[in-house]
mmCIF file of C-alpha atoms (C1' of nucleotides) in Angstrom:
data_model
loop_
_atom_site.group_PDB
_atom_site.id
_atom_site.type_symbol
_atom_site.label_atom_id
_atom_site.label_comp_id
_atom_site.label_asym_id
_atom_site.label_seq_id
_atom_site.Cartn_x
_atom_site.Cartn_y
_atom_site.Cartn_z
ATOM 1 C CA MET A 1 -34.787 5.068 -155.314
ATOM 2 C CA PHE A 2 -35.107 8.003 -153.004
ATOM 3 C CA ILE A 3 -38.474 6.594 -151.298
ATOM 4 C CA SER A 4 -39.178 3.481 -149.008
ATOM 5 C CA ILE A 5 -42.395 2.376 -147.483
ATOM 6 C CA ASP A 6 -42.610 1.077 -144.051
ATOM 7 C CA PHE A 7 -46.102 -0.787 -143.820
ATOM 8 C CA ALA A 8 -45.178 -1.483 -139.658
ATOM 9 C CA ASP A 9 -45.540 2.603 -139.664
ATOM 10 C CA ASP A 10 -48.808 3.602 -138.236
ATOM 11 C CA LYS A 11 -48.609 6.644 -140.760
ATOM 12 C CA PRO A 12 -50.384 5.994 -143.751
ATOM 13 C CA ILE A 13 -48.530 4.800 -147.130
ATOM 14 C CA TYR A 14 -49.287 7.735 -149.111
ATOM 15 C CA LEU A 15 -48.194 10.154 -146.669
ATOM 16 C CA GLN A 16 -45.230 8.858 -146.081
ATOM 17 C CA ILE A 17 -44.508 8.611 -149.804
ATOM 18 C CA HIS A 18 -46.189 12.572 -149.719
ATOM 19 C CA ASP A 19 -43.605 13.984 -147.020
ATOM 20 C CA GLN A 20 -40.476 11.606 -148.800
ATOM 21 C CA VAL A 21 -41.227 13.925 -151.971
ATOM 22 C CA ILE A 22 -41.122 16.610 -149.976
ATOM 23 C CA ASP A 23 -37.767 15.759 -148.371
ATOM 24 C CA ALA A 24 -35.862 14.768 -151.689
ATOM 25 C CA ILE A 25 -36.755 18.126 -152.720
ATOM 26 C CA ALA A 26 -35.439 19.991 -149.266
ATOM 27 C CA SER A 27 -32.449 18.146 -149.480
ATOM 28 C CA GLY A 28 -31.697 18.694 -152.681
ATOM 29 C CA LYS A 29 -32.093 15.688 -154.325
ATOM 30 C CA MET A 30 -34.918 16.558 -156.861
ATOM 31 C CA PHE A 31 -35.388 20.017 -158.061
ATOM 32 C CA SER A 32 -37.456 22.238 -159.793
ATOM 33 C CA GLY A 33 -38.314 20.531 -163.108
ATOM 34 C CA SER A 34 -37.075 16.590 -162.005
ATOM 35 C CA VAL A 35 -39.477 14.177 -163.185
ATOM 36 C CA LEU A 36 -41.375 11.497 -160.846
ATOM 37 C CA PRO A 37 -41.842 8.301 -161.479
ATOM 38 C CA SER A 38 -45.147 7.548 -163.248
ATOM 39 C CA SER A 39 -47.945 6.127 -160.392
ATOM 40 C CA ARG A 40 -47.928 2.274 -161.646
ATOM 41 C CA GLN A 41 -44.387 2.471 -161.818
ATOM 42 C CA LEU A 42 -43.989 3.566 -158.658
ATOM 43 C CA ALA A 43 -46.832 1.215 -156.893
ATOM 44 C CA ALA A 44 -45.351 -1.940 -158.856
ATOM 45 C CA GLU A 45 -41.812 -1.264 -156.870
ATOM 46 C CA PHE A 46 -43.518 -1.313 -153.744
ATOM 47 C CA GLY A 47 -46.176 -3.779 -154.427
ATOM 48 C CA ILE A 48 -48.730 -0.741 -153.531
ATOM 49 C CA ASN A 49 -51.748 0.011 -155.420
ATOM 50 C CA PHE A 50 -51.671 2.699 -157.783
ATOM 51 C CA HIS A 51 -54.385 4.339 -156.901
ATOM 52 C CA THR A 52 -52.045 5.337 -153.176
ATOM 53 C CA VAL A 53 -49.452 6.687 -155.351
ATOM 54 C CA ASN A 54 -51.932 8.925 -157.274
ATOM 55 C CA LYS A 55 -53.506 10.196 -154.019
ATOM 56 C CA ALA A 56 -50.231 11.559 -152.549
ATOM 57 C CA TYR A 57 -49.360 12.451 -156.086
ATOM 58 C CA ASN A 58 -52.432 14.654 -156.071
ATOM 59 C CA LEU A 59 -51.749 16.384 -152.605
ATOM 60 C CA LEU A 60 -48.819 17.044 -152.947
ATOM 61 C CA ARG A 61 -49.648 18.708 -156.230
ATOM 62 C CA GLU A 62 -52.720 20.915 -154.292
ATOM 63 C CA GLU A 63 -50.034 21.860 -152.177
ATOM 64 C CA ARG A 64 -47.982 22.968 -155.576
ATOM 65 C CA TYR A 65 -44.769 20.834 -154.850
ATOM 66 C CA ILE A 66 -45.322 18.993 -158.238
ATOM 67 C CA GLN A 67 -47.454 19.789 -161.363
ATOM 68 C CA PHE A 68 -48.191 17.396 -164.440
ATOM 69 C CA SER A 69 -46.993 18.239 -167.698
ATOM 70 C CA ARG A 70 -48.664 17.975 -171.163
ATOM 71 C CA LYS A 71 -47.370 14.659 -171.426
ATOM 72 C CA LYS A 72 -48.928 13.501 -167.959
ATOM 73 C CA THR A 73 -45.796 12.926 -166.024
ATOM 74 C CA ALA A 74 -45.285 14.246 -162.480
ATOM 75 C CA VAL A 75 -42.495 16.921 -162.820
ATOM 76 C CA VAL A 76 -41.267 18.935 -159.417
ATOM 77 C CA SER A 77 -42.851 22.424 -159.644
ATOM 78 C CA GLU A 78 -40.919 25.397 -159.003
ATOM 79 C CA PRO A 79 -40.625 26.560 -155.101
ATOM 80 C CA SER A 80 -43.878 28.391 -154.403
ATOM 81 C CA MET A 81 -45.036 30.325 -150.620
ATOM 82 C CA ASN A 82 -47.639 32.520 -149.273
ATOM 83 C CA GLU A 83 -48.837 34.243 -145.999
ATOM 84 C CA ALA A 84 -51.595 31.173 -145.201
ATOM 85 C CA LEU A 85 -49.305 28.813 -146.122
ATOM 86 C CA LEU A 86 -46.441 30.124 -143.453
ATOM 87 C CA GLN A 87 -49.980 30.260 -141.365
ATOM 88 C CA GLU A 88 -51.137 27.045 -141.236
ATOM 89 C CA TRP A 89 -47.144 26.274 -140.760
ATOM 90 C CA ASP A 90 -46.890 27.801 -137.993
ATOM 91 C CA ASN A 91 -50.012 26.124 -136.311
ATOM 92 C CA ARG A 92 -48.218 22.999 -136.680
ATOM 93 C CA GLU A 93 -45.251 23.902 -135.539
ATOM 94 C CA ARG A 94 -46.741 25.479 -132.574
ATOM 95 C CA THR A 95 -47.818 22.593 -131.286
ATOM 96 C CA LEU A 96 -44.802 21.034 -131.818
ATOM 97 C CA LEU A 97 -42.495 23.329 -130.347
ATOM 98 C CA ALA A 98 -45.227 22.667 -126.961
ATOM 99 C CA GLU A 99 -44.644 19.003 -126.453
ATOM 100 C CA LEU A 100 -41.125 19.994 -125.286
ATOM 101 C CA VAL A 101 -41.763 22.983 -123.688
ATOM 102 C CA ALA A 102 -44.516 21.177 -121.778
ATOM 103 C CA ARG A 103 -41.675 18.435 -121.102
ATOM 104 C CA GLY A 104 -39.658 21.271 -119.718
ATOM 105 C CA VAL A 105 -36.361 21.355 -122.304
ATOM 106 C CA SER A 106 -35.206 24.992 -121.825
ATOM 107 C CA ARG A 107 -35.094 27.033 -125.276
ATOM 108 C CA GLN A 108 -31.905 26.960 -125.762
ATOM 109 C CA ASP A 109 -31.627 23.146 -126.043
ATOM 110 C CA ILE A 110 -34.891 23.787 -128.440
ATOM 111 C CA VAL A 111 -33.122 25.877 -130.615
ATOM 112 C CA HIS A 112 -29.840 24.395 -130.792
ATOM 113 C CA ARG A 113 -32.120 21.061 -131.508
ATOM 114 C CA VAL A 114 -34.046 22.642 -134.718
ATOM 115 C CA ASP A 115 -30.824 24.163 -135.623
ATOM 116 C CA ARG A 116 -29.255 20.861 -135.990
ATOM 117 C CA LEU A 117 -31.668 19.751 -137.749
ATOM 118 C CA LEU A 118 -31.822 22.063 -140.394
ATOM 119 C CA ASP A 119 -27.915 20.888 -140.919
ATOM 120 C CA THR A 120 -29.602 17.359 -142.062
ATOM 121 C CA VAL A 121 -32.340 18.685 -144.413
ATOM 122 C CA GLY A 122 -30.056 20.901 -146.488
ATOM 123 C CA LEU A 123 -27.225 18.576 -147.398
ATOM 124 C CA SER A 124 -27.800 19.721 -150.948
ATOM 125 C CA VAL A 125 -25.254 21.301 -152.678
ATOM 126 C CA GLU A 126 -22.791 18.310 -154.531
ATOM 127 C CA ASN A 127 -24.449 16.849 -156.982
ATOM 128 C CA GLY A 128 -25.185 18.438 -159.968
ATOM 129 C CA SER A 129 -25.943 21.551 -160.241
ATOM 130 C CA LYS A 130 -28.469 23.320 -157.841
ATOM 131 C CA GLY A 131 -28.444 26.661 -157.616
ATOM 132 C CA GLY A 132 -28.145 27.618 -160.350
ATOM 133 C CA GLY A 133 -31.573 28.500 -161.729
ATOM 134 C CA GLN A 134 -34.132 26.160 -163.598
ATOM 135 C CA PRO A 135 -33.253 23.191 -166.165
ATOM 136 C CA MET B 1 -61.900 27.059 -119.799
ATOM 137 C CA PHE B 2 -58.640 26.545 -121.291
ATOM 138 C CA ILE B 3 -59.910 24.276 -124.113
ATOM 139 C CA SER B 4 -61.841 24.872 -127.349
ATOM 140 C CA ILE B 5 -63.309 22.664 -129.566
ATOM 141 C CA ASP B 6 -63.743 23.540 -133.577
ATOM 142 C CA PHE B 7 -66.114 21.215 -134.898
ATOM 143 C CA ALA B 8 -65.088 22.081 -138.273
ATOM 144 C CA ASP B 9 -61.839 21.578 -137.955
ATOM 145 C CA ASP B 10 -60.599 17.891 -139.837
ATOM 146 C CA LYS B 11 -58.256 17.387 -136.561
ATOM 147 C CA PRO B 12 -60.097 14.797 -134.649
ATOM 148 C CA ILE B 13 -61.757 15.865 -131.299
ATOM 149 C CA TYR B 14 -59.581 13.733 -129.153
ATOM 150 C CA LEU B 15 -56.209 15.852 -130.429
ATOM 151 C CA GLN B 16 -57.597 18.935 -130.680
ATOM 152 C CA ILE B 17 -57.821 18.167 -126.449
ATOM 153 C CA HIS B 18 -55.078 16.504 -126.580
ATOM 154 C CA ASP B 19 -53.246 19.203 -127.903
ATOM 155 C CA GLN B 20 -54.739 21.860 -125.777
ATOM 156 C CA VAL B 21 -53.464 20.202 -122.803
ATOM 157 C CA ILE B 22 -49.751 19.882 -123.287
ATOM 158 C CA ASP B 23 -50.099 23.726 -125.046
ATOM 159 C CA ALA B 24 -51.787 24.994 -121.439
ATOM 160 C CA ILE B 25 -48.686 23.125 -119.945
ATOM 161 C CA ALA B 26 -46.163 24.312 -121.944
ATOM 162 C CA SER B 27 -47.735 28.407 -121.628
ATOM 163 C CA GLY B 28 -47.622 27.366 -116.845
ATOM 164 C CA LYS B 29 -51.512 27.685 -117.728
ATOM 165 C CA MET B 30 -51.014 24.542 -115.899
ATOM 166 C CA PHE B 31 -48.304 22.421 -114.357
ATOM 167 C CA SER B 32 -47.672 19.713 -112.166
ATOM 168 C CA GLY B 33 -50.188 19.111 -109.513
ATOM 169 C CA SER B 34 -52.770 20.950 -111.678
ATOM 170 C CA VAL B 35 -56.328 19.149 -111.683
ATOM 171 C CA LEU B 36 -58.007 18.864 -114.884
ATOM 172 C CA PRO B 37 -61.883 18.352 -115.292
ATOM 173 C CA SER B 38 -63.378 14.793 -115.444
ATOM 174 C CA SER B 39 -63.825 13.239 -118.853
ATOM 175 C CA ARG B 40 -67.674 13.578 -118.100
ATOM 176 C CA GLN B 41 -67.457 17.292 -116.469
ATOM 177 C CA LEU B 42 -65.346 18.157 -120.237
ATOM 178 C CA ALA B 43 -68.202 16.108 -122.499
ATOM 179 C CA ALA B 44 -70.632 17.830 -121.025
ATOM 180 C CA GLU B 45 -69.248 21.489 -121.251
ATOM 181 C CA PHE B 46 -68.655 20.235 -125.438
ATOM 182 C CA GLY B 47 -71.420 18.653 -126.049
ATOM 183 C CA ILE B 48 -69.656 16.032 -126.849
ATOM 184 C CA ASN B 49 -69.340 12.283 -125.670
ATOM 185 C CA PHE B 50 -67.273 11.501 -122.279
ATOM 186 C CA HIS B 51 -65.321 8.163 -124.173
ATOM 187 C CA THR B 52 -64.036 11.018 -126.833
ATOM 188 C CA VAL B 53 -62.346 12.915 -123.708
ATOM 189 C CA ASN B 54 -61.297 9.722 -122.023
ATOM 190 C CA LYS B 55 -59.677 8.736 -125.610
ATOM 191 C CA ALA B 56 -57.772 11.782 -125.215
ATOM 192 C CA TYR B 57 -56.387 11.463 -121.626
ATOM 193 C CA ASN B 58 -55.530 8.198 -121.987
ATOM 194 C CA LEU B 59 -53.711 9.486 -124.582
ATOM 195 C CA LEU B 60 -51.948 12.088 -122.740
ATOM 196 C CA ARG B 61 -51.367 9.634 -119.728
ATOM 197 C CA GLU B 62 -49.307 7.465 -121.961
ATOM 198 C CA GLU B 63 -46.946 9.991 -123.240
ATOM 199 C CA ARG B 64 -46.651 11.367 -118.869
ATOM 200 C CA TYR B 65 -47.738 14.467 -119.358
ATOM 201 C CA ILE B 66 -50.934 13.286 -116.590
ATOM 202 C CA GLN B 67 -51.352 10.665 -114.117
ATOM 203 C CA PHE B 68 -54.810 9.559 -112.669
ATOM 204 C CA SER B 69 -54.445 9.844 -108.687
ATOM 205 C CA ARG B 70 -56.347 7.169 -106.595
ATOM 206 C CA LYS B 71 -58.792 9.840 -106.193
ATOM 207 C CA LYS B 72 -59.338 8.931 -109.852
ATOM 208 C CA THR B 73 -58.809 12.770 -110.867
ATOM 209 C CA ALA B 74 -56.825 13.832 -113.947
ATOM 210 C CA VAL B 75 -53.867 15.736 -112.881
ATOM 211 C CA VAL B 76 -50.459 17.039 -113.963
ATOM 212 C CA SER B 77 -47.599 14.977 -113.644
ATOM 213 C CA GLU B 78 -43.650 16.546 -113.374
ATOM 214 C CA PRO B 79 -42.143 16.624 -116.853
ATOM 215 C CA SER B 80 -40.402 13.769 -117.873
ATOM 216 C CA MET B 81 -38.060 13.260 -120.985
ATOM 217 C CA ASN B 82 -35.670 10.628 -122.779
ATOM 218 C CA GLU B 83 -33.899 10.017 -125.739
ATOM 219 C CA ALA B 84 -36.648 7.853 -127.491
ATOM 220 C CA LEU B 85 -38.997 10.522 -127.684
ATOM 221 C CA LEU B 86 -36.252 13.096 -128.117
ATOM 222 C CA GLN B 87 -35.622 10.516 -131.563
ATOM 223 C CA GLU B 88 -39.363 10.722 -132.494
ATOM 224 C CA TRP B 89 -39.731 14.185 -132.079
ATOM 225 C CA ASP B 90 -36.693 14.720 -134.284
ATOM 226 C CA ASN B 91 -38.334 13.024 -136.849
ATOM 227 C CA ARG B 92 -41.344 15.130 -136.785
ATOM 228 C CA GLU B 93 -40.100 17.965 -136.885
ATOM 229 C CA ARG B 94 -37.451 17.624 -139.765
ATOM 230 C CA THR B 95 -40.387 16.474 -141.541
ATOM 231 C CA LEU B 96 -41.977 20.081 -140.705
ATOM 232 C CA LEU B 97 -38.886 21.769 -141.678
ATOM 233 C CA ALA B 98 -38.884 19.568 -144.895
ATOM 234 C CA GLU B 99 -41.728 21.638 -146.026
ATOM 235 C CA LEU B 100 -40.384 25.576 -145.547
ATOM 236 C CA VAL B 101 -37.226 24.173 -146.794
ATOM 237 C CA ALA B 102 -38.654 23.135 -150.160
ATOM 238 C CA ARG B 103 -40.806 25.505 -150.057
ATOM 239 C CA GLY B 104 -37.361 27.837 -150.961
ATOM 240 C CA VAL B 105 -38.035 29.848 -147.041
ATOM 241 C CA SER B 106 -34.107 30.645 -146.147
ATOM 242 C CA ARG B 107 -32.706 28.603 -143.863
ATOM 243 C CA GLN B 108 -32.110 31.985 -140.960
ATOM 244 C CA ASP B 109 -36.106 33.010 -141.576
ATOM 245 C CA ILE B 110 -37.102 29.569 -140.510
ATOM 246 C CA VAL B 111 -34.660 30.017 -137.711
ATOM 247 C CA HIS B 112 -35.875 33.249 -136.573
ATOM 248 C CA ARG B 113 -40.210 32.255 -137.494
ATOM 249 C CA VAL B 114 -39.355 29.863 -134.716
ATOM 250 C CA ASP B 115 -37.317 32.011 -132.370
ATOM 251 C CA ARG B 116 -40.548 34.017 -132.862
ATOM 252 C CA LEU B 117 -42.971 31.088 -132.419
ATOM 253 C CA LEU B 118 -41.812 29.995 -128.747
ATOM 254 C CA ASP B 119 -42.459 33.974 -127.869
ATOM 255 C CA THR B 120 -45.936 33.124 -127.965
ATOM 256 C CA VAL B 121 -45.140 29.067 -125.943
ATOM 257 C CA GLY B 122 -44.554 30.193 -122.760
ATOM 258 C CA LEU B 123 -45.997 33.127 -121.908
ATOM 259 C CA SER B 124 -44.706 31.704 -117.976
ATOM 260 C CA VAL B 125 -41.426 33.921 -116.679
ATOM 261 C CA GLU B 126 -38.343 31.508 -117.495
ATOM 262 C CA ASN B 127 -38.498 28.291 -119.181
ATOM 263 C CA GLY B 128 -36.591 25.216 -117.478
ATOM 264 C CA SER B 129 -40.189 24.913 -115.454
ATOM 265 C CA LYS B 130 -42.362 26.958 -113.716
ATOM 266 C CA GLY B 131 -41.546 27.243 -110.378
ATOM 267 C CA GLY B 132 -44.558 26.403 -108.454
ATOM 268 C CA GLY B 133 -43.399 23.630 -106.699
ATOM 269 C CA GLN B 134 -45.191 20.022 -106.250
ATOM 270 C CA PRO B 135 -47.695 19.552 -103.204
ATOM 271 C "C1'" DT C 1 -74.576 3.685 -95.289
ATOM 272 C "C1'" DT C 2 -76.474 5.784 -99.134
ATOM 273 C "C1'" DA C 3 -76.120 8.749 -102.916
ATOM 274 C "C1'" DT C 4 -72.940 11.000 -106.058
ATOM 275 C "C1'" DG C 5 -68.620 10.917 -109.028
ATOM 276 C "C1'" DT C 6 -64.764 8.954 -111.005
ATOM 277 C "C1'" DG C 7 -62.309 6.016 -114.398
ATOM 278 C "C1'" DT C 8 -62.651 1.301 -116.136
ATOM 279 C "C1'" DT C 9 -64.811 -1.663 -119.130
ATOM 280 C "C1'" DA C 10 -67.807 -3.953 -122.666
ATOM 281 C "C1'" DT C 11 -71.025 -3.692 -126.847
ATOM 282 C "C1'" DA C 12 -72.802 -1.921 -130.337
ATOM 283 C "C1'" DT C 13 -73.729 1.204 -134.318
ATOM 284 C "C1'" DA C 14 -72.165 5.270 -137.636
ATOM 285 C "C1'" DC C 15 -69.955 7.330 -140.864
ATOM 286 C "C1'" DG C 16 -64.947 8.877 -143.045
ATOM 287 C "C1'" DA C 17 -60.227 7.677 -144.235
ATOM 288 C "C1'" DT C 18 -57.455 4.231 -145.852
ATOM 289 C "C1'" DA C 19 -55.932 0.998 -149.652
ATOM 290 C "C1'" DT C 20 -57.470 -2.487 -152.611
ATOM 291 C "C1'" DA C 21 -58.969 -4.113 -157.209
ATOM 292 C "C1'" DG C 22 -60.908 -3.804 -162.031
ATOM 293 C "C1'" DA C 23 -62.330 -1.286 -165.503
ATOM 294 C "C1'" DA C 24 -62.528 2.080 -168.700
ATOM 295 C "C1'" DC C 25 -61.891 6.968 -171.134
ATOM 296 C "C1'" DA C 26 -58.843 10.534 -173.444
ATOM 297 C "C1'" DG C 27 -54.436 12.180 -174.504
ATOM 298 C "C1'" DA C 28 -49.588 11.864 -175.809
ATOM 299 C "C1'" DT C 29 -45.619 8.579 -177.088
ATOM 300 C "C1'" DG C 30 -42.460 6.212 -180.082
ATOM 301 C "C1'" DC D 1 -50.898 1.036 -183.777
ATOM 302 C "C1'" DA D 2 -49.204 -0.458 -178.999
ATOM 303 C "C1'" DT D 3 -48.345 1.271 -175.364
ATOM 304 C "C1'" DC D 4 -47.676 4.237 -171.041
ATOM 305 C "C1'" DT D 5 -49.593 8.707 -168.599
ATOM 306 C "C1'" DG D 6 -52.806 10.695 -165.475
ATOM 307 C "C1'" DT D 7 -58.667 10.676 -164.797
ATOM 308 C "C1'" DT D 8 -62.528 8.648 -163.657
ATOM 309 C "C1'" DC D 9 -65.924 5.203 -161.982
ATOM 310 C "C1'" DT D 10 -67.349 1.753 -158.981
ATOM 311 C "C1'" DA D 11 -66.734 -1.552 -155.770
ATOM 312 C "C1'" DT D 12 -64.717 -3.996 -151.335
ATOM 313 C "C1'" DA D 13 -62.156 -4.246 -146.768
ATOM 314 C "C1'" DT D 14 -60.745 -2.645 -142.711
ATOM 315 C "C1'" DC D 15 -59.396 0.869 -139.753
ATOM 316 C "C1'" DG D 16 -60.084 4.994 -136.842
ATOM 317 C "C1'" DT D 17 -62.907 8.338 -134.630
ATOM 318 C "C1'" DA D 18 -67.087 9.416 -132.493
ATOM 319 C "C1'" DT D 19 -71.235 8.038 -130.219
ATOM 320 C "C1'" DA D 20 -74.888 5.632 -127.391
ATOM 321 C "C1'" DT D 21 -75.846 2.615 -123.267
ATOM 322 C "C1'" DA D 22 -74.766 -0.277 -119.775
ATOM 323 C "C1'" DA D 23 -72.526 -2.034 -115.829
ATOM 324 C "C1'" DC D 24 -68.303 -2.454 -112.526
ATOM 325 C "C1'" DA D 25 -65.481 -0.813 -108.167
ATOM 326 C "C1'" DC D 26 -63.617 2.668 -106.218
ATOM 327 C "C1'" DA D 27 -63.196 7.016 -103.473
ATOM 328 C "C1'" DT D 28 -66.076 11.081 -101.281
ATOM 329 C "C1'" DA D 29 -69.277 13.626 -99.148
ATOM 330 C "C1'" DA D 30 -73.833 13.684 -97.081
#
DNA sequence: TTATGTGTTATATACGATATAGAACAGATG
DNA sequence: CATCTGTTCTATATCGTATATAACACATAA
């Protein structure tokens, strides 16, 4: 499975699941139409409560990353974006960038660092037909 | 004052203060040696508890952004950075970048967006470090 | 010296978020 | 029918956030 939970991490479990699903989509491991494991199934796999998984799934649905089909199974949605989301993203990104600037990291180093990170995010391509339209 | 508090924001007050101090340093409004207002003083200004301000200050100190002089006043430290901090920053930045990638934003758009954000962060001359010199 | 202001420590309360637990429900599936 | 799905409800326990009050050691200025 593409999800792992670190109980020692201070980050809430439901957020760990939430972020890793987004990461799986970004990296191409999952894409529009991919079916996610059920709440109870995923919960059993990690020995956690299925309500915790539900919380992650519901958040992902509110953010339009996934949706629930009539079969009640969670599936990855078509990518969606809007101005409000971009504005909210900018706020968080700006706060993060300010940390490096405040610590004296040069602008060139920051841009290079972001660029290098983007390399590691989308290692898609391989693995079946990605980008060839929707399944 | 370079700090404002939004009680409607879901972000904790102590984190709002924390992030805005870092932003002030990044933008050059504060730099090494700048004196921050006292906990009780800043708390009174916004009608909040001084323990809340203390929580923000102590976090900033643990992160080496500020320190407390023998006079017990909080002052901005010299910029510091290390590998562990960079690694931790990468993790958070990667999660943030994955959101845009998962939503279908092109790599070029993301880089351009980050570059534009960096314009708004450091409105202090060059980067690399604000001059000023230290006392 | 006295008075004031600083960060620090301690105890206490209140509230929301996180996580767990168990039960029951409607709808789809085989 | 039996099973699985997400959903809803109630309940509990724990932690983080925020406030409140008190007291302390230290530094500063009157």
